[in-house]
Coordinates of C-alpha atoms in Angstrom, one line a residue:
M1 CA 12.0 7.6 -1.4
E2 CA 10.9 4.6 -3.3
Y3 CA 7.6 2.7 -3.0
T4 CA 8.2 -1.0 -3.4
E5 CA 7.3 -4.5 -2.2
L6 CA 9.1 -5.8 0.8
A7 CA 11.0 -8.2 -1.4
D8 CA 12.7 -5.2 -3.1
Y9 CA 13.9 -3.7 0.1
P10 CA 17.5 -4.8 1.0
I11 CA 17.0 -6.0 4.6
H12 CA 20.3 -6.6 6.4
S13 CA 21.2 -9.5 8.7
G14 CA 20.6 -9.2 12.4
T15 CA 18.2 -9.9 15.2
V16 CA 14.4 -9.6 14.8
T17 CA 11.9 -8.4 17.3
E18 CA 8.1 -8.4 16.7
W19 CA 6.0 -5.7 18.4
L20 CA 2.2 -5.9 18.7
P21 CA -0.3 -3.6 20.3
A22 CA -2.5 -5.4 22.8
A23 CA -5.7 -4.8 24.8
T24 CA -8.0 -7.0 26.9
S25 CA -11.4 -7.8 25.6
A26 CA -13.0 -5.9 28.6
D27 CA -11.3 -2.7 27.4
W28 CA -13.1 -2.5 24.1
R29 CA -16.3 -0.4 23.8
R30 CA -18.9 -0.3 21.1
D31 CA -18.6 3.1 19.3
P32 CA -21.6 4.7 17.5
R33 CA -19.4 6.5 15.0
P34 CA -19.7 4.8 11.6
L35 CA -17.0 3.2 9.5
S36 CA -15.9 5.2 6.5
T37 CA -17.3 4.2 3.2
N38 CA -13.8 3.1 2.1
H39 CA -13.5 0.9 5.2
E40 CA -16.8 -0.7 4.8
A41 CA -16.2 -1.5 1.1
H42 CA -12.7 -2.8 2.0
L43 CA -14.4 -5.2 4.5
A44 CA -17.0 -6.3 1.9
F45 CA -14.3 -7.0 -0.7
S46 CA -12.1 -8.9 1.7
S47 CA -15.0 -11.0 2.8
H48 CA -15.2 -12.5 -0.7
Q49 CA -11.5 -13.4 -0.9
T50 CA -10.6 -17.1 -0.8
D51 CA -8.7 -18.6 2.1
D52 CA -5.5 -18.8 0.1
T53 CA -5.6 -15.1 -0.8
P54 CA -2.8 -13.4 1.2
N55 CA -3.8 -10.5 3.3
C56 CA -2.9 -7.1 1.8
W57 CA -1.0 -4.4 3.7
I58 CA 0.9 -1.2 3.3
G59 CA 3.8 0.0 5.5
T60 CA 7.2 1.6 5.8
A61 CA 10.9 0.7 6.5
F62 CA 13.4 3.2 7.9
R63 CA 16.5 3.4 10.2
I64 CA 16.9 5.0 13.6
S65 CA 20.5 5.8 14.6
G66 CA 21.9 4.4 17.9
P67 CA 21.3 1.0 19.6
L68 CA 17.7 -0.2 20.1
D69 CA 16.5 0.7 23.6
T70 CA 13.7 -1.8 24.1
A71 CA 12.1 -0.1 27.0
A72 CA 12.1 3.3 25.2
F73 CA 10.8 1.7 22.0
T74 CA 8.0 0.0 23.9
Q75 CA 6.9 3.2 25.4
A76 CA 7.2 5.0 22.1
L77 CA 4.9 2.5 20.4
R78 CA 2.4 3.0 23.2
L79 CA 2.4 6.7 22.7
W80 CA 2.3 6.4 18.9
V81 CA -0.8 4.1 19.0
G82 CA -2.3 6.3 21.7
R83 CA -1.8 9.4 19.5
H84 CA -3.9 8.0 16.6
E85 CA -7.4 6.7 17.3
A86 CA -7.3 5.0 13.9
Y87 CA -4.8 2.5 15.4
R88 CA -7.2 1.8 18.3
T89 CA -10.3 1.0 16.4
T90 CA -11.7 -2.1 14.7
A91 CA -14.8 -3.5 13.0
R92 CA -16.8 -6.5 14.2
A93 CA -19.2 -8.3 12.0
V94 CA -22.9 -8.6 13.0
E95 CA -24.9 -11.3 11.3
S96 CA -28.7 -10.9 10.8
D97 CA -31.5 -12.2 8.6
T98 CA -30.7 -9.3 6.2
G99 CA -27.0 -10.1 5.9
R100 CA -23.8 -9.1 7.5
T101 CA -23.0 -5.6 8.8
F102 CA -20.1 -4.2 10.7
E103 CA -19.9 -2.2 13.9
R104 CA -17.1 0.0 15.2
Y105 CA -15.3 -0.7 18.5
C106 CA -12.6 1.4 20.1
V107 CA -10.2 1.1 22.9
A108 CA -8.8 3.9 25.1
A109 CA -5.1 4.9 24.7
E110 CA -4.3 4.1 28.3
S111 CA -5.6 0.6 27.9
V112 CA -3.2 -0.3 25.1
T113 CA 0.0 -2.3 26.0
I114 CA 2.8 -3.5 23.7
D115 CA 3.7 -7.1 23.5
S116 CA 7.1 -8.0 22.0
R117 CA 8.8 -11.2 21.0
R118 CA 12.6 -11.2 20.3
Y119 CA 14.3 -13.9 18.3
G120 CA 17.7 -14.2 19.8
R121 CA 19.5 -16.0 17.0
P122 CA 20.9 -13.6 14.4
R123 CA 19.6 -14.3 10.9
G124 CA 20.6 -13.5 7.4
G125 CA 18.8 -10.9 5.3
T126 CA 16.8 -13.5 3.2
E127 CA 15.6 -15.3 6.3
I128 CA 14.6 -12.0 7.9
H129 CA 12.7 -11.0 4.8
D130 CA 10.8 -14.3 4.8
H131 CA 10.1 -14.0 8.6
I132 CA 8.7 -10.4 8.3
E133 CA 6.7 -11.2 5.2
K134 CA 5.1 -14.2 7.0
F135 CA 4.5 -12.1 10.1
F136 CA 2.7 -9.4 8.2
A137 CA 0.7 -11.8 6.1
T138 CA -0.6 -13.7 9.2
Q139 CA -1.0 -10.7 11.6
I140 CA -2.5 -8.0 9.4
S141 CA -6.2 -8.5 8.6
P142 CA -9.2 -6.1 8.1
F143 CA -11.1 -8.4 10.5
S144 CA -8.9 -8.6 13.5
W145 CA -7.0 -6.1 15.7
P146 CA -4.3 -4.9 15.9
H147 CA -4.4 -3.5 12.4
L148 CA -0.8 -2.2 12.8
V149 CA 2.3 -4.3 13.7
V150 CA 6.0 -3.5 13.9
T151 CA 9.3 -5.3 13.6
T152 CA 12.8 -4.1 14.4
V153 CA 16.0 -5.6 13.1
E154 CA 19.2 -5.0 15.0
P155 CA 22.2 -5.5 12.7
N156 CA 25.3 -7.6 13.4
I157 CA 27.8 -4.7 13.9
S158 CA 30.4 -4.0 16.6
T159 CA 31.5 -0.4 16.2
A160 CA 29.6 2.2 18.2
E161 CA 30.0 4.7 15.3
Q162 CA 27.8 2.5 13.1
E163 CA 25.1 1.7 15.6
W164 CA 21.5 1.9 14.2
F165 CA 18.5 -0.4 13.8
T166 CA 15.8 -0.8 11.2
V167 CA 12.1 -0.4 11.8
V168 CA 9.6 -2.1 9.4
F169 CA 5.9 -1.7 10.1
A170 CA 2.8 -2.8 8.3
A171 CA -0.9 -1.9 8.6
D172 CA -4.2 -2.7 7.0
H173 CA -5.3 0.0 4.5
S174 CA -8.4 0.7 6.7
V175 CA -6.2 2.7 9.1
M176 CA -3.4 4.0 6.9
D177 CA -2.8 5.8 3.6
A178 CA 0.3 6.9 1.7
Y179 CA 0.7 10.1 3.6
T180 CA 0.4 8.2 6.9
Q181 CA 3.1 5.8 5.7
V182 CA 5.7 8.5 5.1
F183 CA 5.0 11.0 7.9
A184 CA 5.2 8.1 10.4
I185 CA 9.0 8.0 9.9
A186 CA 9.6 11.4 11.5
E187 CA 6.7 11.0 13.9
L188 CA 7.8 7.7 15.4
T189 CA 11.4 8.7 15.5
E190 CA 10.6 11.9 17.3
I191 CA 8.5 10.0 19.9
Y192 CA 11.3 7.5 20.5
R193 CA 13.9 10.3 20.9
A194 CA 11.6 12.1 23.3
V195 CA 11.1 9.0 25.4
E196 CA 14.9 8.4 25.5
S197 CA 15.5 12.0 26.6
G198 CA 12.7 12.2 29.1
R199 CA 10.9 15.0 27.3
E200 CA 7.6 15.6 25.6
P201 CA 7.5 14.8 21.8
Q202 CA 7.6 17.9 19.7
L203 CA 4.7 17.1 17.4
P204 CA 1.7 19.0 16.0
P205 CA -1.7 18.3 17.5
T206 CA -3.9 16.0 15.4
A207 CA -7.6 15.2 15.1
S208 CA -9.1 11.7 14.9
Y209 CA -9.8 9.8 11.7
V210 CA -12.7 8.1 13.5
D211 CA -14.3 11.6 13.9
Y212 CA -13.6 12.3 10.2
C213 CA -15.6 9.2 9.3
V214 CA -18.8 10.7 10.7
G215 CA -18.8 13.6 8.2
E216 CA -17.6 11.3 5.4
R217 CA -20.6 9.0 5.8
E218 CA -23.0 11.9 6.0
Y219 CA -21.6 13.2 2.8
A220 CA -21.9 9.7 1.1
A221 CA -25.4 9.2 2.4
A222 CA -26.5 12.4 0.7
L223 CA -25.6 10.9 -2.7
T224 CA -28.4 9.4 -4.7
A225 CA -28.5 7.8 -8.2
D226 CA -30.1 11.0 -9.6
H227 CA -27.6 13.3 -8.1
S228 CA -26.0 15.6 -10.8
D229 CA -22.5 14.6 -9.8
I230 CA -23.4 10.9 -10.0
A231 CA -24.5 11.7 -13.5
R232 CA -21.0 13.0 -14.2
W233 CA -19.5 9.9 -12.9
R234 CA -21.9 7.8 -15.0
D235 CA -20.9 9.7 -18.1
Y236 CA -17.2 9.0 -17.3
L237 CA -17.6 5.3 -16.5
T238 CA -19.8 4.7 -19.6
A239 CA -17.4 6.4 -22.1
D240 CA -16.1 3.1 -23.4
S241 CA -19.2 1.0 -23.1
A242 CA -23.0 1.1 -22.5
L243 CA -22.5 -0.3 -19.0
P244 CA -20.5 1.5 -16.4
G245 CA -17.0 0.2 -16.0
V246 CA -13.6 1.4 -14.9
P247 CA -10.9 2.6 -17.4
R248 CA -8.1 0.3 -18.3
F249 CA -4.5 0.8 -19.3
P250 CA -4.6 1.7 -23.0
L251 CA -1.8 -0.7 -24.1
P252 CA -2.1 -4.5 -24.2
V253 CA -1.6 -6.2 -20.8
T254 CA -3.6 -9.5 -21.2
G255 CA -1.4 -12.6 -21.3
T256 CA -2.2 -16.1 -22.5
E257 CA -1.5 -17.8 -19.2
T258 CA -4.1 -20.4 -18.0
V259 CA -6.6 -18.7 -15.7
G260 CA -6.7 -20.4 -12.3
T261 CA -9.0 -20.1 -9.4
Q262 CA -7.6 -16.7 -8.5
P263 CA -5.6 -14.0 -10.4
N264 CA -1.8 -14.3 -10.7
Q265 CA 0.6 -12.4 -8.5
Q266 CA 1.5 -9.1 -10.1
A267 CA 4.9 -7.9 -11.3
S268 CA 6.5 -4.9 -9.6
L269 CA 9.2 -2.4 -10.3
S270 CA 10.7 0.9 -9.1
L271 CA 13.2 3.1 -10.9
W272 CA 14.4 6.7 -10.9
L273 CA 13.4 8.6 -14.0
L274 CA 15.1 12.0 -13.3
D275 CA 17.7 13.1 -10.7
A276 CA 17.1 16.2 -8.6
A277 CA 18.6 18.7 -11.0
E278 CA 16.8 17.2 -14.0
T279 CA 13.5 17.3 -12.1
E280 CA 14.0 20.9 -11.2
S281 CA 14.7 21.7 -14.8
F282 CA 11.7 19.8 -16.0
T283 CA 9.4 21.6 -13.6
G284 CA 10.9 25.0 -14.4
N285 CA 10.5 24.6 -18.1
A286 CA 6.9 23.4 -17.6
K287 CA 6.0 26.4 -15.5
A288 CA 7.6 28.8 -18.0
Q289 CA 5.1 27.5 -20.5
G290 CA 2.2 28.0 -18.2
G291 CA 1.9 24.5 -16.7
S292 CA 2.2 23.1 -13.2
Q293 CA 4.4 20.3 -12.0
T294 CA 1.4 17.9 -11.8
S295 CA -0.1 18.8 -15.1
A296 CA 3.3 18.6 -16.9
I297 CA 4.1 15.1 -15.5
L298 CA 0.7 13.7 -16.4
A299 CA 0.9 15.3 -19.8
A300 CA 4.2 13.6 -20.3
A301 CA 2.5 10.3 -19.5
K302 CA -0.3 11.1 -22.0
I303 CA 2.2 12.0 -24.7
A304 CA 4.2 8.7 -24.1
L305 CA 1.0 6.6 -24.5
G306 CA 0.1 8.5 -27.6
R307 CA 3.4 7.7 -29.2
L308 CA 2.8 4.1 -28.5
G309 CA -0.5 4.1 -30.4
N310 CA -3.1 5.2 -27.8
S311 CA -5.3 7.2 -30.2
G312 CA -8.0 7.7 -27.7
S313 CA -8.1 9.7 -24.5
T314 CA -5.9 8.7 -21.6
R315 CA -8.4 7.8 -19.0
Y316 CA -7.5 6.8 -15.4
L317 CA -8.4 7.2 -11.8
M318 CA -6.2 9.4 -9.7
P319 CA -6.0 9.1 -5.9
M320 CA -6.1 12.4 -4.0
H321 CA -6.0 13.0 -0.3
T322 CA -9.2 14.3 1.4
R323 CA -7.6 15.9 4.4
T324 CA -9.9 18.9 4.0
S325 CA -8.9 20.5 7.4
L326 CA -5.5 21.2 8.9
D327 CA -6.7 19.3 11.9
Y328 CA -6.3 16.1 9.9
A329 CA -2.9 17.0 8.4
A330 CA -1.0 14.8 10.7
A331 CA -3.8 12.2 11.4
A332 CA -3.3 8.6 10.6
G333 CA -6.1 7.1 8.6
W334 CA -7.4 6.4 5.1
F335 CA -8.1 9.9 3.7
V336 CA -8.3 9.1 0.0
G337 CA -10.7 9.9 -2.8
L338 CA -10.5 9.2 -6.5
M339 CA -10.6 11.7 -9.3
P340 CA -11.7 10.6 -12.8
V341 CA -9.4 11.9 -15.4
D342 CA -10.2 12.0 -19.2
D343 CA -7.2 13.6 -20.9
A344 CA -7.2 13.6 -24.7
L345 CA -4.1 14.5 -26.8
G346 CA -6.5 16.1 -29.2
E347 CA -5.0 18.6 -31.6
A348 CA -2.0 19.4 -29.4
T349 CA 1.3 19.6 -31.4
T350 CA 3.5 21.1 -28.7
F351 CA 4.3 20.2 -25.1
A352 CA 2.7 23.5 -23.9
A353 CA -0.5 22.7 -25.6
A354 CA -0.6 19.2 -24.3
V355 CA 0.0 20.5 -20.7
A356 CA -2.8 23.0 -21.1
D357 CA -5.2 20.3 -22.1
T358 CA -4.1 18.1 -19.2
A359 CA -4.6 21.0 -16.8
K360 CA -8.2 21.4 -18.0
A361 CA -8.8 17.7 -17.7
L362 CA -7.6 17.8 -14.1
K363 CA -9.6 20.8 -13.2
V364 CA -12.9 19.7 -14.6
N365 CA -13.5 16.8 -12.2
K366 CA -11.5 17.9 -9.2
D367 CA -14.6 18.6 -7.2
L368 CA -15.6 14.9 -7.5
I369 CA -12.7 13.8 -5.2
G370 CA -14.7 14.4 -2.0
Y371 CA -17.4 11.8 -3.0
P372 CA -16.3 8.4 -1.6
Y373 CA -15.7 6.2 -4.7
A374 CA -17.2 3.1 -3.0
R375 CA -20.5 4.9 -2.8
V376 CA -20.3 6.1 -6.4
A377 CA -19.6 2.5 -7.5
E378 CA -22.5 1.2 -5.5
L379 CA -24.9 3.6 -7.0
L380 CA -23.7 2.9 -10.5
G381 CA -23.5 -0.9 -10.1
V382 CA -19.7 -1.0 -10.7
T383 CA -18.3 -4.1 -9.1
Q384 CA -14.7 -4.3 -10.4
P385 CA -12.0 -2.4 -8.5
P386 CA -10.0 0.4 -10.2
E387 CA -7.9 -1.0 -13.0
F388 CA -5.8 1.9 -14.2
V389 CA -4.5 4.3 -11.6
I390 CA -1.9 7.0 -11.7
S391 CA -0.8 8.7 -8.5
F392 CA 1.5 11.7 -8.2
V393 CA 2.9 12.9 -4.9
D394 CA 5.5 15.6 -4.2
G395 CA 6.9 14.5 -0.9
R396 CA 9.7 17.0 -0.6
Y397 CA 8.0 19.0 2.1
L398 CA 6.7 16.2 4.3
P399 CA 8.1 16.1 7.8
G400 CA 11.6 14.6 7.8
A401 CA 11.8 14.4 4.0
A402 CA 15.1 16.2 3.8
A403 CA 16.7 13.4 5.9
W404 CA 15.5 10.5 3.8
T405 CA 18.1 8.1 2.4
E406 CA 18.0 4.9 0.5
H407 CA 17.1 3.2 3.8
E408 CA 13.7 5.0 4.0
R409 CA 11.1 3.2 1.9
A410 CA 7.4 3.1 1.6
L411 CA 6.2 -0.5 1.2
R412 CA 3.3 -2.5 -0.1
S413 CA 2.3 -6.1 -0.1
T414 CA 2.2 -8.3 -3.2
M415 CA -1.1 -8.1 -5.1
R416 CA -3.0 -10.4 -7.4
S417 CA -4.6 -9.2 -10.6
D418 CA -4.5 -10.1 -14.3
T419 CA -5.7 -6.6 -15.5
E420 CA -4.7 -3.9 -13.0
V421 CA -2.0 -1.3 -13.8
Y422 CA -1.0 1.1 -11.0
L423 CA 1.6 3.8 -11.5
W424 CA 3.0 5.8 -8.5
I425 CA 5.0 8.8 -9.5
N426 CA 6.8 10.4 -6.6
R427 CA 9.0 13.5 -6.4
T428 CA 11.5 13.6 -3.5
V429 CA 14.6 15.6 -2.8
D430 CA 16.5 13.0 -4.9
G431 CA 14.4 13.4 -8.1
L432 CA 11.5 11.7 -9.8
N433 CA 10.7 8.0 -9.1
L434 CA 8.2 5.7 -10.7
S435 CA 6.8 2.6 -9.0
A436 CA 4.5 0.3 -10.8
R437 CA 2.6 -2.9 -10.5
F438 CA 1.1 -4.7 -13.4
P439 CA 0.1 -8.2 -14.7
A440 CA 3.0 -10.7 -14.7
N441 CA 3.1 -11.7 -18.3
E442 CA 5.3 -10.9 -21.3
I443 CA 2.7 -8.8 -23.1
A444 CA 2.1 -6.5 -20.1
A445 CA 5.9 -6.3 -19.4
A446 CA 6.5 -5.2 -23.0
S447 CA 3.8 -2.6 -22.8
I448 CA 4.9 -1.2 -19.4
H449 CA 8.6 -1.1 -20.3
A450 CA 7.7 0.6 -23.6
F451 CA 5.7 3.2 -21.8
I452 CA 8.5 3.8 -19.3
A453 CA 11.0 4.3 -22.1
E454 CA 8.8 6.8 -23.9
F455 CA 7.8 8.5 -20.6
S456 CA 11.4 8.9 -19.6
T457 CA 12.3 10.3 -23.1
V458 CA 9.5 12.9 -22.8
L459 CA 10.6 14.0 -19.3
R460 CA 14.3 14.3 -20.4
D461 CA 13.4 16.2 -23.5
V462 CA 11.4 18.7 -21.6
A463 CA 14.0 19.0 -18.9
A464 CA 16.7 19.7 -21.5
T465 CA 14.9 21.9 -24.0
G466 CA 11.4 22.6 -22.7
E467 CA 9.9 20.8 -25.7
T468 CA 9.2 17.3 -27.0
S469 CA 7.7 15.7 -30.1
V470 CA 3.9 15.3 -29.8
F471 CA 2.2 12.9 -32.1
L472 CA 0.0 9.8 -32.3
G473 CA 1.1 6.3 -33.4
R474 CA 4.5 4.8 -34.0
L475 CA 7.6 6.8 -33.7
P476 CA 8.7 8.1 -37.1
G477 CA 11.5 6.2 -38.8
R478 CA 11.5 3.1 -36.5
A479 CA 9.3 0.3 -35.2
G480 CA 6.9 1.1 -32.3
A481 CA 8.5 1.0 -28.9
A482 CA 6.3 -1.9 -27.9
E483 CA 7.7 -4.0 -30.8
E484 CA 11.3 -3.0 -29.8
V485 CA 10.8 -4.2 -26.2
A486 CA 9.0 -7.3 -27.3

């Protein structure tokens, strides 16, 4: 499965229907359970965005075989929204003399209905893309419910053997994370099939993300500026300067474009680095040398950056899920913490040594994942969002993963930033995929493509032989890769 912007997903021609959860104002109840720290920080950040800043969202696209049964799909969406309290909660602003705060409101599952709007005229793929993009941009907001909306596209086909329809949904990040994006495919499909067949959906029980937020806020409130783990975060965030600040991508990404009133829209790409057999070989060779899949992949990234001249440590923030209980394994919500990684190439001259160092770097700060990063940033006075992020997810064992095709896709909205670099490395049954977003300028493009070239080389070397060249600076005997790409 790839992780891309909607513009990179090939939407077919057909007929579009919009689906929105609905509830009357009388059905909402003030809920004493607090917002998560992530949610509250998300609201605060969004409050400072300009009116022309597009709303951000994450979502998923996938196909369901057979013709669209609108009555069954309507009921399936009601059951889906009813299953997850995260989809039935919102935040409302409260203004006072001391400033703006937010309160949680919830609506009962039985009070939710589904409104739909079908556009009868068949449309081409480009027109459908533009329609869905606008629909998501105008409907998804951290400040107004619903925070989850759905579209379906019925293709222009005539043979029964080819009947299927595409589902594309989007949500505000406050109610959804990456795991929610992907397990929703099998979940919603199963609910729809159950409704069609008149049976109960065969799904595991799930707890409420809203309940999870209670413990998360208690954990965050216990943190103080003099807490020993905050001191560890302070040491990490001040490694490059006297004042706390987030790590940045170690290759040049700053362009010479005129700075406007807001950052430029970022560039985006997705590509497959290894096929399934190559990925299995890479992992097997790494484990034979004492490494794990995760430490080996991240060590390969470190080696690639070292070849391109990164003589310092590779420093980034790594998202990790915080589903600490099996009760939350299938819960929709924003269960994400950040782990600070400081991974020096050091004296390593072999891949095994580099992997061992990476494993140590990952282990030393793993216990910091549980602390909400928004609270850490608040205590340390860090105002900028994360700028260099690397994520790795092995999705092969998620529900329904074996059935994923090129039509199943995790999606994200466009983003604006002149400095941020995000790398999502995903293993699926098809191999190893890299998705990235980065500043849209020639300097950043050269750096990112140079990194990808070296990263791919390291991965393929290890997959083929179990070893790769480990060194700092320009590649021997030729110009630096950044110069070659430029």
